[in-house]
Tab-separated table of C-alpha atoms and ligand atoms in Angstrom:
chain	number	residue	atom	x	y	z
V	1	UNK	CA	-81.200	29.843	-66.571
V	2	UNK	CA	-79.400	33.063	-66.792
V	3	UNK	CA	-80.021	34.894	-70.838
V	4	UNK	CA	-76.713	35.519	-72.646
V	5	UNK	CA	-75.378	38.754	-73.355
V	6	UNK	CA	-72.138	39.430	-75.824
V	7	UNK	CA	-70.688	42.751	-76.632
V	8	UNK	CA	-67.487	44.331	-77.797
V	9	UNK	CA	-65.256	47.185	-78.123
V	10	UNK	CA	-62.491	47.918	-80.625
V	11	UNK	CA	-58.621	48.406	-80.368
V	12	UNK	CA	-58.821	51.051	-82.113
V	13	UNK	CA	-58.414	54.230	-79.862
V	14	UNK	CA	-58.224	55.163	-76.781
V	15	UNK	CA	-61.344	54.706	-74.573
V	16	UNK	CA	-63.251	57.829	-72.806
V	17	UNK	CA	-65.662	58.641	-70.438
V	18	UNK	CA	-68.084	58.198	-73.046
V	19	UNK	CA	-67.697	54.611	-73.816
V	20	UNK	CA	-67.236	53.800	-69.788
V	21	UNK	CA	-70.890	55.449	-69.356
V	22	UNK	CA	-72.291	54.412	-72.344
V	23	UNK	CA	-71.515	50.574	-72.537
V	24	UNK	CA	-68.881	49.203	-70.043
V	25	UNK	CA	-70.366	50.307	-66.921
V	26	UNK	CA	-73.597	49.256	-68.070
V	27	UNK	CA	-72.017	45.558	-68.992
V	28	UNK	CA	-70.445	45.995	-65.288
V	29	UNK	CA	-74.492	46.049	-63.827
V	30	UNK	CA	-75.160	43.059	-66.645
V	31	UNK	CA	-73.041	40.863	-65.612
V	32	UNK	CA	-75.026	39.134	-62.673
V	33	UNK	CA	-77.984	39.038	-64.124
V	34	UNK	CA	-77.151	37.765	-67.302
V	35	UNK	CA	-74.041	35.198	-68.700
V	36	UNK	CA	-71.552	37.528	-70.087
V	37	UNK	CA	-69.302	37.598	-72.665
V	38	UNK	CA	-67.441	40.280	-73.563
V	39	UNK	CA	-64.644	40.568	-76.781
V	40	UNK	CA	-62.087	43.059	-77.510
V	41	UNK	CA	-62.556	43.104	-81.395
V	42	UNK	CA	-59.355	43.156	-83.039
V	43	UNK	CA	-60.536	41.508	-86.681
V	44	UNK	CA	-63.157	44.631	-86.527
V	45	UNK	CA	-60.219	47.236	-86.016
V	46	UNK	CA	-58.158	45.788	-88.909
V	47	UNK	CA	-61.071	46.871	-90.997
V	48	UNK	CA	-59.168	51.013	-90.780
V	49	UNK	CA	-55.859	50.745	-91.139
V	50	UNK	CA	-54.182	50.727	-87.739
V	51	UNK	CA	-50.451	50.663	-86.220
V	52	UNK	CA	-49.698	46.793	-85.224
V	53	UNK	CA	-47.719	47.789	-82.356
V	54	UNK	CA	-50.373	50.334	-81.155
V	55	UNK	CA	-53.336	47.695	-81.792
V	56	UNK	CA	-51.624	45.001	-79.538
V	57	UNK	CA	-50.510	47.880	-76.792
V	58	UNK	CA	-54.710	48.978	-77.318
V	59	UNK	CA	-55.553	45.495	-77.022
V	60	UNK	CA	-54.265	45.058	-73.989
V	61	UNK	CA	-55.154	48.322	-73.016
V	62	UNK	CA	-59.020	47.579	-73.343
V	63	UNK	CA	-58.435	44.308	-71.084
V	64	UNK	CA	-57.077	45.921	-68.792
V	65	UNK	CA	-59.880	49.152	-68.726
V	66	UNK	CA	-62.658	46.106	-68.525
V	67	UNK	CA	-61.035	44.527	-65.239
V	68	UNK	CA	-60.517	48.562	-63.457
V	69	UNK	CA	-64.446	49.116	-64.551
V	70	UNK	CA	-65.404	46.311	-62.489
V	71	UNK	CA	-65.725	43.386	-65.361
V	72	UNK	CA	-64.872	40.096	-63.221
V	73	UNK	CA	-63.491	37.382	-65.168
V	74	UNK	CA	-64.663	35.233	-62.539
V	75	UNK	CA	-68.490	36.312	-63.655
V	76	UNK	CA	-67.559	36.750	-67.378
V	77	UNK	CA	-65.531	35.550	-70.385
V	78	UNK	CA	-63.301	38.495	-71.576
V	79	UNK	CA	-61.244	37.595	-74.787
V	80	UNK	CA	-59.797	38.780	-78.053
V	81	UNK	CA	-61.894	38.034	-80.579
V	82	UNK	CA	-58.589	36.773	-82.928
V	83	UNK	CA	-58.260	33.982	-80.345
V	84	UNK	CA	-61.226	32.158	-81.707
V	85	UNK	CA	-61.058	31.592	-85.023
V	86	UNK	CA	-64.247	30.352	-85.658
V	87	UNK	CA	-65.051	34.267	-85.756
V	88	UNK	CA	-63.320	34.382	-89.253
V	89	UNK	CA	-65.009	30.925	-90.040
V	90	UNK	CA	-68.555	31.935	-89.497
V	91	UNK	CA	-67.948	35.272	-91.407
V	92	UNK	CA	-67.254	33.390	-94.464
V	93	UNK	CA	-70.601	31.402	-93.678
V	94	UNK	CA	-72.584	34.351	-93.312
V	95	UNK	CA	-71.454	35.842	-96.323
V	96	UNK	CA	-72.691	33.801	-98.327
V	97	UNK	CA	-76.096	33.972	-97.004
V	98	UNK	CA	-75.666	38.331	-96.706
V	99	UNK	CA	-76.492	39.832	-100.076
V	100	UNK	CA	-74.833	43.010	-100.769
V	101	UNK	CA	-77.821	45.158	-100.750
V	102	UNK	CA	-78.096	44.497	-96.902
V	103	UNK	CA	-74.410	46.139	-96.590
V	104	UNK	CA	-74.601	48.789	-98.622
V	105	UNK	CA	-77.877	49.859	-96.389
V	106	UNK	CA	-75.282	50.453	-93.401
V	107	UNK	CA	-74.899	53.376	-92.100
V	108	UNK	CA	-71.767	53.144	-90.807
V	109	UNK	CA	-70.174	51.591	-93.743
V	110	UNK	CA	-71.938	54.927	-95.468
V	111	UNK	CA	-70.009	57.209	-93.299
V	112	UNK	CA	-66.942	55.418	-93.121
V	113	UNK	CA	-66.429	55.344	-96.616
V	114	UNK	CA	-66.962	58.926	-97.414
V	115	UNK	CA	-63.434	59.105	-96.158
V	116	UNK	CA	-61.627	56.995	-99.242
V	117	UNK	CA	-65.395	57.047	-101.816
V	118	UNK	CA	-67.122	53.342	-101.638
V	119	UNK	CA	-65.050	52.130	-104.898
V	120	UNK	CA	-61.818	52.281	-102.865
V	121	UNK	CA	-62.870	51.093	-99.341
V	122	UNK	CA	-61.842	47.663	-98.312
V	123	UNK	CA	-63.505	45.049	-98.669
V	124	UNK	CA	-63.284	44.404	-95.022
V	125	UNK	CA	-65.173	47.404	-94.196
V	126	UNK	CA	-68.058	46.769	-96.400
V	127	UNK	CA	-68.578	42.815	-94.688
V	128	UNK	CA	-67.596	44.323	-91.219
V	129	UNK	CA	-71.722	43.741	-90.229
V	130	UNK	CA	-71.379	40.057	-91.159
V	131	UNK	CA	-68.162	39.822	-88.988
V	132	UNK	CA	-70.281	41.609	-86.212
V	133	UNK	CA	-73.582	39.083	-86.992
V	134	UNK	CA	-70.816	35.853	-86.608
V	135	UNK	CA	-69.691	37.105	-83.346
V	136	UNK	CA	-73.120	37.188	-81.887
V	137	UNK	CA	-74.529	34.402	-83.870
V	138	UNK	CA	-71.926	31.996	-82.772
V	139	UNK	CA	-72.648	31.729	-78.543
V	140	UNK	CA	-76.615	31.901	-79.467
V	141	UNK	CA	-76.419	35.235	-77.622
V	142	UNK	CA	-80.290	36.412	-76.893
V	143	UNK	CA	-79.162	40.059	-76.061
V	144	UNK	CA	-77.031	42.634	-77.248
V	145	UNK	CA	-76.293	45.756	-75.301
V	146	UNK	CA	-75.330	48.178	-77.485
V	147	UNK	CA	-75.131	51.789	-78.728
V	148	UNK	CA	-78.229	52.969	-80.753
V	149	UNK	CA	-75.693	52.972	-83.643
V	150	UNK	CA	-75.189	49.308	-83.571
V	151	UNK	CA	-78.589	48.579	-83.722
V	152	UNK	CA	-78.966	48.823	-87.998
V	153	UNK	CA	-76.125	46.025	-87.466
V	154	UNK	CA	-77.990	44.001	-84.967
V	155	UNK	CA	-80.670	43.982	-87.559
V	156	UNK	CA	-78.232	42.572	-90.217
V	157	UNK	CA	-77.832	39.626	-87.127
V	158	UNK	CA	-81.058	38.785	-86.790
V	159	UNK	CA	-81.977	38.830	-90.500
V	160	UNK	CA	-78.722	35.924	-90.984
V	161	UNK	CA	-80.026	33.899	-87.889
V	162	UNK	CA	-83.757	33.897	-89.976
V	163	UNK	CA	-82.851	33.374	-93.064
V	164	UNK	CA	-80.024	30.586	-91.844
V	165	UNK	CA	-82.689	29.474	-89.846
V	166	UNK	CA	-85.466	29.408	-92.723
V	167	UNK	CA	-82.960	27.434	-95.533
V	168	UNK	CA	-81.265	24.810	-92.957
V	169	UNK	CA	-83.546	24.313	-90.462
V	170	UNK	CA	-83.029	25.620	-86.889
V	171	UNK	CA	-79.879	26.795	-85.998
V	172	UNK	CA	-79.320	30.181	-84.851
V	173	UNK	CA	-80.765	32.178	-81.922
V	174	UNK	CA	-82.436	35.427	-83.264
V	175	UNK	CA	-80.690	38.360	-80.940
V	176	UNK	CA	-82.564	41.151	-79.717
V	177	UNK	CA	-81.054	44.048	-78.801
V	178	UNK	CA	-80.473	46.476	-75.854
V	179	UNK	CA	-80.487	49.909	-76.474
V	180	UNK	CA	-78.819	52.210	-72.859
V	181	UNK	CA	-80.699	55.135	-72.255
V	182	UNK	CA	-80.804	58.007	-73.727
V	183	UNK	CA	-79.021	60.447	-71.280
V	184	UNK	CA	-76.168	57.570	-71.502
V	185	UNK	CA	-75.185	58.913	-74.442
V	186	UNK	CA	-72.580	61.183	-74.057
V	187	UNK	CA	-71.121	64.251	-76.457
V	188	UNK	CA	-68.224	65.266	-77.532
V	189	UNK	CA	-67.083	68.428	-74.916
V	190	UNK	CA	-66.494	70.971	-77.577
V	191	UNK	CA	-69.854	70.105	-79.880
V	192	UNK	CA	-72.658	68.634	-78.157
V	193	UNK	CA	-74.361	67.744	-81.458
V	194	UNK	CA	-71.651	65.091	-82.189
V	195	UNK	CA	-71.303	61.547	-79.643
V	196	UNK	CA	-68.307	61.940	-77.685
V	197	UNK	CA	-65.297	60.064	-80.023
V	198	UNK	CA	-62.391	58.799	-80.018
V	199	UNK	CA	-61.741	59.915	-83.387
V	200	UNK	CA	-62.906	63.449	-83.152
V	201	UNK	CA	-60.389	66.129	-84.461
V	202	UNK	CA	-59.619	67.553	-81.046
V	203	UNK	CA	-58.370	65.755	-78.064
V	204	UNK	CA	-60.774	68.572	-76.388
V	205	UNK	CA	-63.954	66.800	-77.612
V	206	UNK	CA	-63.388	63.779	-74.983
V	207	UNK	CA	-62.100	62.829	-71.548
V	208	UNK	CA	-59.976	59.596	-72.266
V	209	UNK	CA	-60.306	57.283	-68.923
V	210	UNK	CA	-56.287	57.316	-69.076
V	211	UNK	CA	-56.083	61.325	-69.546
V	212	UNK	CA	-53.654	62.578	-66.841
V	213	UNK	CA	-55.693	64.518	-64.250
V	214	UNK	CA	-53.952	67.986	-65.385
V	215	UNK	CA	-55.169	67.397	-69.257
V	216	UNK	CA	-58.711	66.615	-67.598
V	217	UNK	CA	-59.086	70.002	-65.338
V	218	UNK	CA	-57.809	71.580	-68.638
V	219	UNK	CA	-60.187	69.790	-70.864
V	220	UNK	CA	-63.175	70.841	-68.434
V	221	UNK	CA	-62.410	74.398	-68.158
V	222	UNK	CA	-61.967	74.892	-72.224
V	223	UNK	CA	-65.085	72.359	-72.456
V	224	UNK	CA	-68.038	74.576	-73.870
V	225	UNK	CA	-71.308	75.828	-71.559
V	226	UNK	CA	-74.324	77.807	-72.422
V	227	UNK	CA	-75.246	80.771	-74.067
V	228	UNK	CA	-76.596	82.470	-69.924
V	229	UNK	CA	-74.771	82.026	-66.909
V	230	UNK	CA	-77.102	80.030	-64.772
V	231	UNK	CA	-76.648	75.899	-64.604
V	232	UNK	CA	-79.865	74.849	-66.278
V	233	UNK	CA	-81.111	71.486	-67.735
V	234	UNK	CA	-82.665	72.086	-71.295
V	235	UNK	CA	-82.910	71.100	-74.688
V	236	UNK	CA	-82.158	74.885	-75.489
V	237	UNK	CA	-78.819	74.328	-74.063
V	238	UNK	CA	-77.520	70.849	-75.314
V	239	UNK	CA	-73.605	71.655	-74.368
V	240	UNK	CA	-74.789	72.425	-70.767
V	241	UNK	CA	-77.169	69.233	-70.648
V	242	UNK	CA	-74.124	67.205	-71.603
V	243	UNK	CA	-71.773	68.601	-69.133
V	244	UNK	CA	-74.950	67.862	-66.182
V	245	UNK	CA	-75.460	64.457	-67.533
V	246	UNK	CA	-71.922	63.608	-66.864
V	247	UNK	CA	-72.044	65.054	-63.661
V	248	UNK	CA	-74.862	63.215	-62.570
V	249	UNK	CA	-73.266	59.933	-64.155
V	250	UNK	CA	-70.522	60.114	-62.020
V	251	UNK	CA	-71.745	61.415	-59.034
V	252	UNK	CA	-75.608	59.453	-58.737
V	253	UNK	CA	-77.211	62.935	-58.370
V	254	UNK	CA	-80.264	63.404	-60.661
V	255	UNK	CA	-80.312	66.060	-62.940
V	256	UNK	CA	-82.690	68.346	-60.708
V	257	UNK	CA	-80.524	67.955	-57.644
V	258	UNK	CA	-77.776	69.442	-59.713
V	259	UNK	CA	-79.317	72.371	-60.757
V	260	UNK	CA	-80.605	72.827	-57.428
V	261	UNK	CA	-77.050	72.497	-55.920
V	262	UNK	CA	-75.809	74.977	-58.285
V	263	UNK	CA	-78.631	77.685	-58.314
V	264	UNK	CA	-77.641	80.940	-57.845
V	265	UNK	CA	-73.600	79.767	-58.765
V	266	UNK	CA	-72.116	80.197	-61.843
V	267	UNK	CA	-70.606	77.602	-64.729
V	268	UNK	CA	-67.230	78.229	-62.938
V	269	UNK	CA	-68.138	76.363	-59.826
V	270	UNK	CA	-70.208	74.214	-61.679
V	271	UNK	CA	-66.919	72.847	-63.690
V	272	UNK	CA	-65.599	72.895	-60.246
V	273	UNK	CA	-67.949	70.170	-58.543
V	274	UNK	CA	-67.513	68.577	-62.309
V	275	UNK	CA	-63.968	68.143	-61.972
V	276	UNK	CA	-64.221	67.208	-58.847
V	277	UNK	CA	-66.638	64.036	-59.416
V	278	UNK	CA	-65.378	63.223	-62.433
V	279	UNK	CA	-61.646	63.152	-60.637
V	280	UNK	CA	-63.485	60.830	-58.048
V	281	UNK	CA	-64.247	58.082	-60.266
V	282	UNK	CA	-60.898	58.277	-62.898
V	283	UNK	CA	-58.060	58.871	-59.918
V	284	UNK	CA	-58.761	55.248	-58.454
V	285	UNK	CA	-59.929	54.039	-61.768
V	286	UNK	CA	-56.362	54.348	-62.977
V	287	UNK	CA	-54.905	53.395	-59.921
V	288	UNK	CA	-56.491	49.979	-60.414
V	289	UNK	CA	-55.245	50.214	-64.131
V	290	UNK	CA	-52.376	50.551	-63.656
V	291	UNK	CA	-51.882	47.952	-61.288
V	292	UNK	CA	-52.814	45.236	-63.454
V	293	UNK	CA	-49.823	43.605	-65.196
V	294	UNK	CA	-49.592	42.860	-69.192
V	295	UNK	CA	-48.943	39.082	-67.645
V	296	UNK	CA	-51.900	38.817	-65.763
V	297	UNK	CA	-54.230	40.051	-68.454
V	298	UNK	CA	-52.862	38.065	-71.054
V	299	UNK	CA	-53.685	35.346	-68.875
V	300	UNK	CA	-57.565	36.489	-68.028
V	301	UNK	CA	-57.516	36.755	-71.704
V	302	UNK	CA	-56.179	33.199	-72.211
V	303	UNK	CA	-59.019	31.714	-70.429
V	304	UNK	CA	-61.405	33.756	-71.369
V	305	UNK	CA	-60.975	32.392	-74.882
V	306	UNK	CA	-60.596	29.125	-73.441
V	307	UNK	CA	-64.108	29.067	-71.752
V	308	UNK	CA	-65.811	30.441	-75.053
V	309	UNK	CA	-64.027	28.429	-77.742
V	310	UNK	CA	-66.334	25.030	-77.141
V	311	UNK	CA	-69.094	27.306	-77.683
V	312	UNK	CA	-67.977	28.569	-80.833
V	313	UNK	CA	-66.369	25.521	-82.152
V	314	UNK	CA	-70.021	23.331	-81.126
V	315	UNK	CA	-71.736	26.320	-83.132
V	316	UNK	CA	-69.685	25.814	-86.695
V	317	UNK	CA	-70.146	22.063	-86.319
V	318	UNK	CA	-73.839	22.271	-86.159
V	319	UNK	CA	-73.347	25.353	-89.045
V	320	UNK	CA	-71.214	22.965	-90.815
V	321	UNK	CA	-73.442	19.635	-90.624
V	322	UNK	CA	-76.111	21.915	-91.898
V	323	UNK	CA	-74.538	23.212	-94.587
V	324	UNK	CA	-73.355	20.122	-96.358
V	325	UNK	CA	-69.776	20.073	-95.398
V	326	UNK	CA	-68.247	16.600	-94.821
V	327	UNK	CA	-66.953	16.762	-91.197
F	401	LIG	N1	-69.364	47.232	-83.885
F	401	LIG	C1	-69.389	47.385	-82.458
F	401	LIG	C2	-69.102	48.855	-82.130
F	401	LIG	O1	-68.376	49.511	-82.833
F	401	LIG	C3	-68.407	46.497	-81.783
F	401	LIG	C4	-68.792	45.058	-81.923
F	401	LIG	C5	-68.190	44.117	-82.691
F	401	LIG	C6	-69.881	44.429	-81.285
F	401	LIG	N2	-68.826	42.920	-82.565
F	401	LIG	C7	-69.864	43.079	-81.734
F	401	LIG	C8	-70.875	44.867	-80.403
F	401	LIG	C9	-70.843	42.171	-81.318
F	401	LIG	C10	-71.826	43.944	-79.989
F	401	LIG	C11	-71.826	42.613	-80.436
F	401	LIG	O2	-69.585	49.333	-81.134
């Protein structure tokens, strides 16, 4: 019996190099081993304020950036987390078991509402945690590959599933989660002391997967190096690191082999061979994109929901049963 694995990404940007290495080419090696499910998280994104028309053209978008990274909806359920509304169902559940101290731990919900002050955020915002513990809750999902970010929220999932668990009898699978590696993680190309973003200030801090290849040699070249002029791998130079990390991402060369190739060269041909690999993987990457119709996704999209939704919908019964409701 294969484990179950459930992650997602939000409409809510467009994607980069960053969130290809970091998560969806690792889901892309997950999804033999493990049964995969994989949501585009639209009732997360509604938690900012965001441009309807731009969050359905993103929503698609993401689909669509899953099936050119190698995601096969043969192997695993891709769907929009809005299609299954036992998402919103279980969130109202879960609430009433989360007590507010848990959310205002959050990091994220710390750092997201710097931007209006914590009086004035929504609502929405402050429970988005409890959205994310109903999501993985609901398919008894036994690992979560995600972002060391996520993890504080993962937390928040296993303490429901317990304490669920603990008051109705058993219910809920406690997740665990799966933390990538650090060298995954990949900053932003103008400060490498901030993750690469989709939100930073400058369109120079990431390479977006659907960048057109003249914006990408130009974001390279202006991207910053070290403080020398020789391509080494240290702590002492984190931009530098970065820049090899990605290399060797793209390309399967270790670190080592990379400095080695480039000893005696400077950054310029370094960028050069950077460019070069990084061109190698995003030229046919987009070619695939782009050759996937809004039709057909919609349709992947259709079943994925449809091959999820008895899961969910068996899940709230139980929850429901449990709970007292009259079914
Ligand atoms: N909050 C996650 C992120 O921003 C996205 C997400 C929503 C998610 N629901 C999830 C990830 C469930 C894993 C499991 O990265």
């Amino acid at each position: 019996m294969k484990k179950r694995i459930f992650s997602g990404i939000q409409p809510s940007g467009s994607l980069h190099i960053g969130n290809y290495l970091g998560a969806i080419k690792n889901w892309v090696d997950l999804q033999d081993s493990f049964e995969s499910i994989f949501c585009i998280v639209d009732l997360h994104a509604i938690t900012v304020a965001q441009n309807p028309e731009e969050l359905r053209k993103r929503t698609l978008e993401i689909a669509k950036i899953y099936i050119a990274s190698g995601i096969d909806p043969k192997k695993s359920a891709m769907f929009v987390q809005s299609h299954v509304s036992e998402h919103s169902e279980m969130t109202w559940i879960l609430n009433t078991l989360a007590r507010m101290s848990d959310l205002f731990k959050m990091t994220q919900f710390k750092d997201k509402a710097q931007k209006e002050g914590q009086e004035n955020s929504g609502v929405g915002l402050f429970d988005y945690p409890v959205l994310m513990a109903a999501d993985i809750l609901l398919y008894d999902t036994e690992v979560v590959p995600v972002g060391e970010d996520q993890v504080q929220h993962i937390e928040l999932a296993r303490t429901l599933a317990r304490r669920f668990n603990k008051k109705f009898g058993q219910t809920f699978v406690v997740p665990e989660a799966s933390v990538k590696k650090e060298t995954m993680r990949i900053m932003g190309l103008d400060d490498p002391t901030k993750k690469m973003s989709k939100s930073a200030s400058s369109e120079y801090s990431f390479i977006g997967l659907l960048d057109d290849v003249e914006l990408i040699k130009k974001k390279i070249k202006k991207a910053v190096t070290g403080s020398g002029s020789e391509v080494k791998y240290s702590d002492d130079e984190p931009a530098l690191k970065n820049l090899i990390n990605i290399f060797s991402a793209f390309s399967g060369k270790s670190a080592s082999e990379i400095v080695l190739e480039y000893k005696g060269k400077g950054y310029a041909d370094f960028k050069e061979g950077l460019t070069k690999v990084v061109l190698d993987f995003i030229i046919p990457f987009q070619e695939r994109f782009n050759n996937i119709s809004d039709e057909q996704v919609l349709n992947i999209l259709q079943n994925g929901a449809e091959k999820v939704r008895p899961l969910a919908e068996k899940k709230i019964e139980e929850v429901k049963e449990r709970i007292g409701f009259v079914l």
